[in-house]
């Protein structure tokens, strides 16, 4: 399935990831009829070769997307690949690179490359015995 993860199987079927299995089956049947080798007889050899290749792609996509478990696995692999491409892994953020938002009492760092931002909220409080403590809360938002 790693080869399939490189190619968008939904695009092969002309569908979207939100389509139901019934909708995917309908698209598969349409494309299978259109590109079936028996229907391409009498065409030029280049067209037949191209049609057979397309038929095999459509069939491979349907074999993965028709089953709920393999479809879920494919979707997870696809999502993981998208996330790897969108953000650097193990990126370090330094407090010096962030700006203090006084109104919201938090540090904000905006990454222009991927339209993401990291927010660190800092709470300061004083305990009943006069000891100061800080609590940081990190929020990592991604527009993907």
mmCIF file of C-alpha atoms in Angstrom:
data_model
loop_
_atom_site.group_PDB
_atom_site.id
_atom_site.type_symbol
_atom_site.label_atom_id
_atom_site.label_comp_id
_atom_site.label_asym_id
_atom_site.label_seq_id
_atom_site.Cartn_x
_atom_site.Cartn_y
_atom_site.Cartn_z
ATOM 1 C CA UNK A 1 0.000 0.000 0.000
ATOM 2 C CA UNK A 2 3.020 2.321 0.165
ATOM 3 C CA UNK A 3 2.916 2.814 -3.610
ATOM 4 C CA UNK A 4 -0.750 3.676 -3.348
ATOM 5 C CA UNK A 5 -0.014 6.244 -0.646
ATOM 6 C CA UNK A 6 2.099 8.201 -3.147
ATOM 7 C CA UNK A 7 -0.834 8.530 -5.546
ATOM 8 C CA UNK A 8 -4.128 10.060 -4.439
ATOM 9 C CA UNK A 9 -6.533 7.159 -4.851
ATOM 10 C CA UNK A 10 -9.545 9.414 -4.471
ATOM 11 C CA UNK A 11 -8.326 11.511 -7.400
ATOM 12 C CA UNK A 12 -7.858 8.337 -9.465
ATOM 13 C CA UNK A 13 -11.561 7.640 -8.966
ATOM 14 C CA UNK A 14 -12.509 11.287 -9.425
ATOM 15 C CA UNK A 15 -13.917 11.361 -5.901
ATOM 16 C CA UNK A 16 -13.190 12.958 -2.548
ATOM 17 C CA UNK A 17 -12.254 11.433 0.796
ATOM 18 C CA UNK A 18 -15.668 12.380 2.196
ATOM 19 C CA UNK A 19 -17.528 10.273 -0.381
ATOM 20 C CA UNK A 20 -19.370 7.184 0.830
ATOM 21 C CA UNK A 21 -18.441 3.677 -0.263
ATOM 22 C CA UNK A 22 -21.557 3.675 -2.448
ATOM 23 C CA UNK A 23 -20.400 6.856 -4.223
ATOM 24 C CA UNK A 24 -16.897 5.438 -4.668
ATOM 25 C CA UNK A 25 -18.342 2.233 -6.089
ATOM 26 C CA UNK A 26 -20.413 4.218 -8.571
ATOM 27 C CA UNK A 27 -17.328 6.164 -9.743
ATOM 28 C CA UNK A 28 -15.324 2.930 -9.963
ATOM 29 C CA UNK A 29 -17.980 1.241 -12.101
ATOM 30 C CA UNK A 30 -18.180 4.207 -14.464
ATOM 31 C CA UNK A 31 -14.411 4.346 -14.927
ATOM 32 C CA UNK A 32 -14.025 0.560 -15.155
ATOM 33 C CA UNK A 33 -16.545 0.483 -17.996
ATOM 34 C CA UNK A 34 -14.899 3.423 -19.725
ATOM 35 C CA UNK A 35 -11.363 2.013 -19.593
ATOM 36 C CA UNK A 36 -12.030 -1.736 -19.711
ATOM 37 C CA UNK A 37 -9.702 -3.439 -22.225
ATOM 38 C CA UNK A 38 -12.613 -5.199 -23.966
ATOM 39 C CA UNK A 39 -14.165 -1.822 -24.778
ATOM 40 C CA UNK A 40 -10.934 -0.490 -26.229
ATOM 41 C CA UNK A 41 -10.566 -3.124 -28.946
ATOM 42 C CA UNK A 42 -10.170 -1.633 -32.360
ATOM 43 C CA UNK A 43 -8.531 1.524 -30.978
ATOM 44 C CA UNK A 44 -4.950 2.478 -31.712
ATOM 45 C CA UNK A 45 -2.377 0.518 -29.687
ATOM 46 C CA UNK A 46 -1.224 3.634 -27.804
ATOM 47 C CA UNK A 47 -4.794 4.389 -26.719
ATOM 48 C CA UNK A 48 -5.338 0.773 -25.684
ATOM 49 C CA UNK A 49 -2.119 0.770 -23.653
ATOM 50 C CA UNK A 50 -3.070 4.035 -21.968
ATOM 51 C CA UNK A 51 -6.589 2.760 -21.279
ATOM 52 C CA UNK A 52 -5.345 -0.492 -19.770
ATOM 53 C CA UNK A 53 -2.972 1.444 -17.529
ATOM 54 C CA UNK A 54 -5.826 3.689 -16.375
ATOM 55 C CA UNK A 55 -8.069 0.651 -15.834
ATOM 56 C CA UNK A 56 -5.416 -0.959 -13.620
ATOM 57 C CA UNK A 57 -5.006 2.270 -11.599
ATOM 58 C CA UNK A 58 -8.771 2.539 -11.091
ATOM 59 C CA UNK A 59 -8.983 -1.112 -10.075
ATOM 60 C CA UNK A 60 -6.091 -0.774 -7.597
ATOM 61 C CA UNK A 61 -7.682 2.331 -6.058
ATOM 62 C CA UNK A 62 -11.032 0.573 -5.687
ATOM 63 C CA UNK A 63 -9.450 -2.510 -4.069
ATOM 64 C CA UNK A 64 -8.074 -0.303 -1.289
ATOM 65 C CA UNK A 65 -10.976 2.124 -0.862
ATOM 66 C CA UNK A 66 -13.818 -0.412 -0.945
ATOM 67 C CA UNK A 67 -12.835 -2.012 2.370
ATOM 68 C CA UNK A 68 -13.378 0.049 5.521
ATOM 69 C CA UNK A 69 -10.156 -1.135 7.213
ATOM 70 C CA UNK A 70 -7.833 -0.631 4.245
ATOM 71 C CA UNK A 71 -9.477 2.721 3.501
ATOM 72 C CA UNK A 72 -8.929 3.869 7.100
ATOM 73 C CA UNK A 73 -5.307 2.742 6.928
ATOM 74 C CA UNK A 74 -4.816 4.550 3.616
ATOM 75 C CA UNK A 75 -6.411 7.738 5.015
ATOM 76 C CA UNK A 76 -4.123 7.621 8.066
ATOM 77 C CA UNK A 77 -1.027 7.172 5.889
ATOM 78 C CA UNK A 78 -2.159 10.008 3.653
ATOM 79 C CA UNK A 79 -2.755 12.318 6.620
ATOM 80 C CA UNK A 80 0.616 11.433 8.165
ATOM 81 C CA UNK A 81 2.321 12.252 4.873
ATOM 82 C CA UNK A 82 0.529 15.620 4.695
ATOM 83 C CA UNK A 83 1.645 16.482 8.216
ATOM 84 C CA UNK A 84 5.244 15.538 7.464
ATOM 85 C CA UNK A 85 5.267 17.851 4.474
ATOM 86 C CA UNK A 86 3.608 20.750 6.291
ATOM 87 C CA UNK A 87 5.667 21.202 9.421
ATOM 88 C CA UNK A 88 9.229 20.601 10.484
ATOM 89 C CA UNK A 89 9.627 17.755 12.950
ATOM 90 C CA UNK A 90 11.244 18.506 16.324
ATOM 91 C CA UNK A 91 11.250 22.225 15.667
ATOM 92 C CA UNK A 92 12.619 24.261 18.561
ATOM 93 C CA UNK A 93 10.945 27.486 19.581
ATOM 94 C CA UNK A 94 12.861 30.013 21.665
ATOM 95 C CA UNK A 95 11.127 32.453 23.970
ATOM 96 C CA UNK A 96 13.308 35.252 22.574
ATOM 97 C CA UNK A 97 11.752 34.673 19.137
ATOM 98 C CA UNK A 98 8.234 35.153 20.475
ATOM 99 C CA UNK A 99 6.288 38.328 21.174
ATOM 100 C CA UNK A 100 4.406 39.071 24.367
ATOM 101 C CA UNK A 101 0.687 39.718 23.945
ATOM 102 C CA UNK A 102 -0.167 41.796 27.000
ATOM 103 C CA UNK A 103 -3.918 41.706 26.414
ATOM 104 C CA UNK A 104 -4.081 37.933 26.418
ATOM 105 C CA UNK A 105 -1.054 37.470 28.717
ATOM 106 C CA UNK A 106 0.640 35.021 26.413
ATOM 107 C CA UNK A 107 3.645 34.666 24.150
ATOM 108 C CA UNK A 108 2.930 34.268 20.451
ATOM 109 C CA UNK A 109 5.191 32.925 17.729
ATOM 110 C CA UNK A 110 3.928 32.953 14.158
ATOM 111 C CA UNK A 111 5.541 30.763 11.534
ATOM 112 C CA UNK A 112 5.042 32.333 8.130
ATOM 113 C CA UNK A 113 6.143 29.261 6.185
ATOM 114 C CA UNK A 114 3.146 27.075 6.922
ATOM 115 C CA UNK A 115 0.562 29.463 8.321
ATOM 116 C CA UNK A 116 0.812 28.027 11.813
ATOM 117 C CA UNK A 117 1.209 29.644 15.143
ATOM 118 C CA UNK A 118 2.337 28.540 18.545
ATOM 119 C CA UNK A 119 0.914 30.159 21.625
ATOM 120 C CA UNK A 120 2.354 29.825 25.098
ATOM 121 C CA UNK A 121 0.060 31.086 27.824
ATOM 122 C CA UNK A 122 1.763 32.018 31.065
ATOM 123 C CA UNK A 123 -0.167 32.174 34.307
ATOM 124 C CA UNK A 124 1.454 33.795 37.262
ATOM 125 C CA UNK A 125 0.009 33.495 40.708
ATOM 126 C CA UNK A 126 1.005 33.874 44.273
ATOM 127 C CA UNK A 127 0.239 31.139 46.743
ATOM 128 C CA UNK A 128 -1.207 31.832 50.150
ATOM 129 C CA UNK A 129 2.325 31.629 51.609
ATOM 130 C CA UNK A 130 3.624 34.266 49.215
ATOM 131 C CA UNK A 131 5.445 31.878 46.847
ATOM 132 C CA UNK A 132 5.221 32.741 43.163
ATOM 133 C CA UNK A 133 4.625 30.055 40.577
ATOM 134 C CA UNK A 134 4.170 29.941 36.819
ATOM 135 C CA UNK A 135 2.253 27.555 34.659
ATOM 136 C CA UNK A 136 2.816 27.404 30.923
ATOM 137 C CA UNK A 137 0.302 26.033 28.485
ATOM 138 C CA UNK A 138 1.325 25.440 24.890
ATOM 139 C CA UNK A 139 -1.136 25.497 22.004
ATOM 140 C CA UNK A 140 -0.005 24.492 18.541
ATOM 141 C CA UNK A 141 -2.527 25.463 15.872
ATOM 142 C CA UNK A 142 -2.193 24.389 12.267
ATOM 143 C CA UNK A 143 -4.141 25.577 9.272
ATOM 144 C CA UNK A 144 -3.957 22.487 7.121
#
